[in-house]
Amino acid sequence: MPEDFSKPGKETANLCPRFFIAPFTILISSLGALGTYFTCGTLYHLSCHNITPVDPFKQRRSHLTEYHSVSLCAHSEFLGRQSTPAPEPQREDQKRTSSDEDGRPRTRTNSGTALGFQNAVDKPLMPSKEVLQRKLSRLSEEPYYCRLHVRLPGSKMDESGGIELLKRQRRFPSVKTDGKDDLFVPEEDNSLYFTYSGAPNVLEVKELCYQVNLNSQIPWYEKLAEFKMPWKWNEGAQTSAMMNLNLKVTSGQMLAVIGNSGCGRTTLLDIITCKDEGGKIKSGHVLINGKLTTKHLVKKNVAHVRQDDQLLPHLTVRETLSFIAKLRLPRSYSEQQRQKRVEDVIAELRLRQCANTKVGNAYTRGVSGGERRRVSIAVQLLWNPGILILDEPTSGLDSFTAHNLVITLSRLARGNRMVLLSIHQPRSDIFQLFDLVLLLSSGATIYSGTAKDMVQYFSSIGHPCPRYSNPADFYVDLTSINYRSKEEEMETLERTKSLAEIFWDKVKNFDDFLWKVNDGNRELPTSETSINMPATPLEKAIKIDANEVDELPKGLHQFAVLLNRHVSNDFRDLTTLLIHGIEAVLMALLIGFLYYGQGKNGLSIQDTIALLFMKGSLTPFAVVLDVVAKCHSERAMLFHELEDGLYSVTPYFFAKVIGELPEHIAFVVFYSVPIYWLANLNPGVDSFFLNFLLMWLVVYCSRCMALWMSALLPTLQISSFMSNAIYTAAYLTGGFIIRLDTLWEVPFWISFVSFLRWGFAGLMQVQFTDMTYQIEVRNFTINIPGELIIQSMDSDKYPLYASFLVLIGIVAGFLILYYISLRFVKQKSSQDW
């Protein structure tokens, strides 16, 4: 029923006459008809080519590029213009679905057409390769582009031949259609390539046999705890960790070393990076570019990312990389060049969203586990190594984060870089990303070859992978040793030994020792079976000169950078600073108010002496525990950075010592000053400053002693025990618990290096010199000079300046011992021993 616009209450727009709307209606209808014409024409064109159209809006909601492939059946024997009749296209219910060898579904038709090229009798023609490429180039301008697989004469390509329709990335338009039959290409995998522009690297492991002594793997302190004599520490049989291992990897490849626990994955990486300890290479050798591996060669060519992330938790991601860039990049680099390198690495590893977030750790909130792992990779990637080795990079990560991390590693490998990683049992989509796989069991090679051929290899020797099973899981379980019983252990050992012998028989005649599919079963190389689409002009590649021969920063530059990093990290740790400040103030108030009750009468001689000794001996004990705990938390990072040659011991030593001075001074101020005024000690200005300086030296002696113990001993528990033992010896020989002249010979000599003794003697002289104490005995008042009090405590044998000089000498002695320990004792964490 037509509306009556004459009724009141209608909108003004509805009062327009219909003839004003009619032209717009006709225009819209014409455009709709034109769009329908082109849409139907496009659909008809696609149906003629047996191409299944895909909804682009649905595709944009996916983060992964899906492959939509249909087949084109070529009926001609050669690429010419010979006409071939084509049967009628089938209905959707007549199509059958199969799978490629890589497991990706493919819709297959029983027949095909010739992309709309028809002759005079309306029969499809097979166009030439040039004509077909020109036709496809027009399609590449659309949101989809095609990949053509051409069946060459005499090839054994299946009947489905054909065309593969792919979605072009709009957000990241640098997708390179190289024709590889990948499982999928992630969206984030196509924007930026951080390339290595040096010469390609080749890593070869030839006939490697490696043996370890299990007793040598036990730390020395555990052997002492078992009361074993040092000459019996390394007694025991040698165990084979690697047996006739052969391997060859080149730049541009990513090799995954998989296997069960104890198969030798980490051992192999340690041998390659010259970080193996407690073992011996019995035969064989490891070559990098034809040269035997040495520590110097490894430092120059190989970046090693450890399993545990060792980073300063209170620095942001950008600050962490900036400090490493200042230490690792050549001196010829300007500050702008360093920052550009940092930003390039942040962009490559997808860290922009967290670049200004703290790195964090188990106790400090920061970036996620996957982002922290990428920061560890970025630290090594800054100097653009040609070989990247990672030990269990996905350990502790969820499956999605682990998958994204391996995608990043795959992209790095494509930038002319060799990537080696150990991984336990990767999930199926991670397994598809690997170029090469090395499967180990008890140090023996069970399989070495491409990941996509692994299932075919095991199927050929009678161990097919069940359908819908992950090949990595299935074959790692197949080669695992079952130690549940002796019989099962022997059975699994025999099986793995047999599998290793079978594999060796198949690859012993190949130079690269990789299993290859027989020529009859091998697909043609990608370059021969596909037409590579040209790369888009928006693609961006980071080129870095690999022939940088300038010297790395040394000396004062390293010291300045390390000092800045140390201070920045410490002063960001507001929680620890606040706890230490509250600790100092609370202890000062407790002691100060305890002696504050004397009022105007002042403290007695006995109370003053007790206060001076308590003040000089109470807080150093708390400082010892704090310093030991902090040093052992940084020890693993220090060990890895020194091993990587990031800096030397000398600049780190001075940066560590000087960087902690501000915190130390603040701690002594918060502790010493309130006690001095609350207890109403000697009011002289000079006495106040001398008292503060003595307290500063005594507390600093305990700090330096804790630094020495932390660098000398391997674990937190042993360092704390020995620090407490040394502190207790200094406490007992300090001259207050027992008189020094009554000590027997051994503790008497120990008292000469007791910093508490010299601190107590100095405090006594500062407090009682030129002071007179009055003692009332009944109606008599006796004046006692301060020098007599000092003499009664046996603190007058040496002048005041001697106490200062001895304390300074003790500080210097502890610092020298600390430097020697850093220099000659490996700063391993307790987990690395």
Short mmCIF file of C-alpha atoms in Angstrom, two decimals, residues 260-467:
data_model
loop_
_atom_site.label_atom_id
_atom_site.label_comp_id
_atom_site.label_asym_id
_atom_site.label_seq_id
_atom_site.Cartn_x
_atom_site.Cartn_y
_atom_site.Cartn_z
CA ASN A 260 64.58 -38.10 23.25
CA SER A 261 66.22 -36.86 26.45
CA GLY A 262 69.87 -37.83 26.61
CA CYS A 263 70.19 -38.44 22.87
CA GLY A 264 73.02 -35.90 22.50
CA ARG A 265 71.29 -32.79 21.15
CA THR A 266 72.91 -30.29 23.52
CA THR A 267 76.21 -32.18 23.42
CA LEU A 268 76.37 -31.76 19.64
CA LEU A 269 75.74 -28.02 19.86
CA ASP A 270 78.36 -27.68 22.60
CA ILE A 271 80.92 -29.52 20.47
CA ILE A 272 80.22 -27.26 17.49
CA THR A 273 80.57 -24.12 19.63
CA CYS A 274 83.69 -25.44 21.45
CA LYS A 275 81.92 -25.31 24.82
CA ASP A 276 82.06 -29.02 25.59
CA GLU A 277 83.62 -29.92 28.94
CA GLY A 278 84.31 -33.23 30.57
CA GLY A 279 84.55 -35.06 27.24
CA LYS A 280 86.99 -35.84 24.48
CA ILE A 281 86.72 -36.14 20.71
CA LYS A 282 88.05 -39.63 19.96
CA SER A 283 87.87 -39.29 16.18
CA GLY A 284 86.45 -37.04 13.50
CA HIS A 285 86.37 -33.27 13.33
CA VAL A 286 84.09 -30.27 12.96
CA LEU A 287 84.71 -27.80 10.14
CA ILE A 288 83.40 -24.31 9.50
CA ASN A 289 84.08 -23.22 5.93
CA GLY A 290 86.73 -25.91 5.66
CA LYS A 291 88.59 -24.86 8.84
CA LEU A 292 88.76 -26.77 12.09
CA THR A 293 86.65 -25.11 14.75
CA THR A 294 88.43 -23.11 17.41
CA LYS A 295 87.10 -20.75 20.05
CA HIS A 296 88.35 -17.78 18.05
CA LEU A 297 86.68 -19.02 14.85
CA VAL A 298 83.44 -19.71 16.69
CA LYS A 299 83.38 -16.24 18.26
CA LYS A 300 83.86 -14.74 14.82
CA ASN A 301 81.16 -16.69 12.96
CA VAL A 302 78.73 -18.31 15.40
CA ALA A 303 76.09 -16.82 17.71
CA HIS A 304 74.96 -19.18 20.47
CA VAL A 305 71.59 -18.63 22.15
CA ARG A 306 71.39 -20.62 25.37
CA GLN A 307 68.36 -22.39 26.72
CA ASP A 308 67.90 -19.96 29.63
CA ASP A 309 67.41 -16.25 29.01
CA GLN A 310 70.16 -14.31 30.78
CA LEU A 311 69.12 -10.66 30.66
CA LEU A 312 69.03 -7.75 33.09
CA PRO A 313 65.39 -7.65 34.22
CA HIS A 314 64.97 -3.93 34.91
CA LEU A 315 66.07 -2.63 31.51
CA THR A 316 63.61 -2.23 28.65
CA VAL A 317 63.97 -4.22 25.45
CA ARG A 318 65.32 -1.22 23.55
CA GLU A 319 67.78 -0.34 26.32
CA THR A 320 69.03 -3.92 26.49
CA LEU A 321 69.75 -3.99 22.78
CA SER A 322 71.23 -0.48 22.80
CA PHE A 323 73.78 -1.41 25.46
CA ILE A 324 74.71 -4.60 23.60
CA ALA A 325 75.06 -2.64 20.35
CA LYS A 326 77.49 -0.24 22.03
CA LEU A 327 79.58 -3.19 23.20
CA ARG A 328 79.34 -5.47 20.17
CA LEU A 329 79.37 -3.23 17.10
CA PRO A 330 82.64 -1.79 15.73
CA ARG A 331 84.01 1.47 17.03
CA SER A 332 83.62 3.06 13.61
CA TYR A 333 79.84 2.97 14.01
CA SER A 334 78.24 6.26 14.97
CA GLU A 335 75.50 6.48 17.55
CA GLN A 336 72.90 6.91 14.79
CA GLN A 337 74.13 3.77 13.03
CA ARG A 338 73.94 1.78 16.26
CA GLN A 339 70.42 2.95 16.96
CA LYS A 340 69.37 2.14 13.40
CA ARG A 341 70.73 -1.38 13.81
CA VAL A 342 68.81 -1.72 17.06
CA GLU A 343 65.57 -0.56 15.44
CA ASP A 344 66.09 -2.89 12.48
CA VAL A 345 66.53 -5.89 14.78
CA ILE A 346 63.50 -4.88 16.85
CA ALA A 347 61.44 -4.69 13.67
CA GLU A 348 62.75 -8.00 12.34
CA LEU A 349 61.94 -9.91 15.51
CA ARG A 350 58.54 -8.27 15.95
CA LEU A 351 59.41 -6.53 19.23
CA ARG A 352 58.06 -3.08 18.47
CA GLN A 353 54.99 -3.51 20.66
CA CYS A 354 57.14 -4.24 23.72
CA ALA A 355 60.27 -2.21 22.91
CA ASN A 356 59.72 0.09 25.91
CA THR A 357 58.69 -2.64 28.34
CA LYS A 358 60.98 -4.08 30.99
CA VAL A 359 62.50 -7.43 30.11
CA GLY A 360 61.59 -8.87 33.51
CA ASN A 361 62.27 -12.29 34.99
CA ALA A 362 60.62 -14.81 37.30
CA TYR A 363 60.32 -12.18 40.04
CA THR A 364 59.83 -8.99 38.03
CA ARG A 365 56.90 -8.38 35.73
CA GLY A 366 57.99 -7.76 32.15
CA VAL A 367 57.57 -9.07 28.64
CA SER A 368 56.12 -12.50 27.93
CA GLY A 369 58.20 -15.65 27.70
CA GLY A 370 58.17 -15.71 23.91
CA GLU A 371 59.14 -12.06 23.68
CA ARG A 372 61.95 -12.59 26.18
CA ARG A 373 63.26 -15.46 24.08
CA ARG A 374 63.18 -13.23 21.00
CA VAL A 375 65.12 -10.59 22.92
CA SER A 376 67.81 -13.20 23.60
CA ILE A 377 67.94 -13.93 19.87
CA ALA A 378 68.04 -10.20 19.09
CA VAL A 379 71.07 -9.78 21.37
CA GLN A 380 72.97 -12.27 19.22
CA LEU A 381 71.53 -10.99 15.95
CA LEU A 382 72.81 -7.45 16.49
CA TRP A 383 76.27 -8.29 15.19
CA ASN A 384 74.79 -10.15 12.20
CA PRO A 385 76.28 -13.64 12.56
CA GLY A 386 76.35 -16.04 9.66
CA ILE A 387 75.57 -19.05 11.87
CA LEU A 388 72.89 -19.00 14.57
CA ILE A 389 72.75 -21.90 17.06
CA LEU A 390 69.94 -22.20 19.59
CA ASP A 391 69.63 -24.68 22.44
CA GLU A 392 65.98 -25.59 23.11
CA PRO A 393 64.56 -22.21 22.00
CA THR A 394 60.95 -23.36 22.52
CA SER A 395 61.50 -24.71 26.02
CA GLY A 396 58.95 -23.31 28.47
CA LEU A 397 56.81 -21.69 25.77
CA ASP A 398 53.23 -22.51 24.86
CA SER A 399 52.60 -24.08 21.48
CA PHE A 400 51.41 -20.89 19.77
CA THR A 401 54.37 -18.83 21.00
CA ALA A 402 56.78 -21.62 20.09
CA HIS A 403 55.31 -21.78 16.59
CA ASN A 404 55.73 -18.03 16.05
CA LEU A 405 59.30 -18.23 17.32
CA VAL A 406 60.23 -20.97 14.85
CA ILE A 407 58.61 -18.93 12.07
CA THR A 408 60.98 -16.11 13.02
CA LEU A 409 63.95 -18.48 12.88
CA SER A 410 62.83 -19.75 9.49
CA ARG A 411 62.73 -16.20 8.19
CA LEU A 412 66.22 -15.54 9.56
CA ALA A 413 67.50 -18.65 7.78
CA ARG A 414 66.14 -17.36 4.47
CA GLY A 415 68.33 -14.28 4.89
CA ASN A 416 71.47 -16.22 3.84
CA ARG A 417 71.97 -17.47 7.38
CA MET A 418 72.47 -20.95 8.81
CA VAL A 419 70.21 -21.82 11.76
CA LEU A 420 70.75 -24.86 13.97
CA LEU A 421 68.45 -25.59 16.87
CA SER A 422 67.83 -28.44 19.25
CA ILE A 423 64.23 -29.23 20.05
CA HIS A 424 62.65 -32.11 21.92
CA GLN A 425 59.39 -33.03 20.16
CA PRO A 426 58.01 -30.22 17.95
CA ARG A 427 54.37 -30.14 17.06
CA SER A 428 53.38 -30.89 13.48
CA ASP A 429 53.17 -27.33 12.12
CA ILE A 430 56.55 -26.51 13.64
CA PHE A 431 57.99 -29.67 12.11
CA GLN A 432 56.81 -28.53 8.66
CA LEU A 433 58.93 -25.37 8.96
CA PHE A 434 62.23 -27.21 9.22
CA ASP A 435 64.42 -27.56 6.14
CA LEU A 436 66.53 -30.39 7.55
CA VAL A 437 66.00 -32.76 10.46
CA LEU A 438 68.61 -34.72 12.39
CA LEU A 439 67.10 -37.48 14.54
CA LEU A 440 69.43 -38.80 17.22
CA SER A 441 69.18 -41.66 19.66
CA SER A 442 71.96 -42.45 22.14
CA GLY A 443 74.37 -40.41 20.03
CA ALA A 444 73.66 -42.33 16.80
CA THR A 445 72.08 -40.86 13.67
CA ILE A 446 68.71 -42.43 12.91
CA TYR A 447 67.73 -40.00 10.17
CA SER A 448 69.26 -36.97 8.52
CA GLY A 449 67.50 -35.31 5.63
CA THR A 450 64.66 -33.02 4.70
CA ALA A 451 61.67 -32.84 6.99
CA LYS A 452 59.18 -33.52 4.21
CA ASP A 453 60.95 -36.77 3.24
CA MET A 454 61.16 -38.17 6.76
CA VAL A 455 57.86 -40.03 6.62
CA GLN A 456 58.70 -41.48 3.22
CA TYR A 457 62.07 -42.70 4.47
CA PHE A 458 60.70 -44.52 7.48
CA SER A 459 57.86 -45.93 5.41
CA SER A 460 60.41 -47.37 3.01
CA ILE A 461 62.10 -49.28 5.84
CA GLY A 462 58.88 -50.59 7.35
CA HIS A 463 57.91 -47.91 9.88
CA PRO A 464 55.11 -45.84 8.34
CA CYS A 465 53.68 -42.99 10.38
CA PRO A 466 50.04 -43.56 11.35
CA ARG A 467 47.52 -41.25 9.82
#
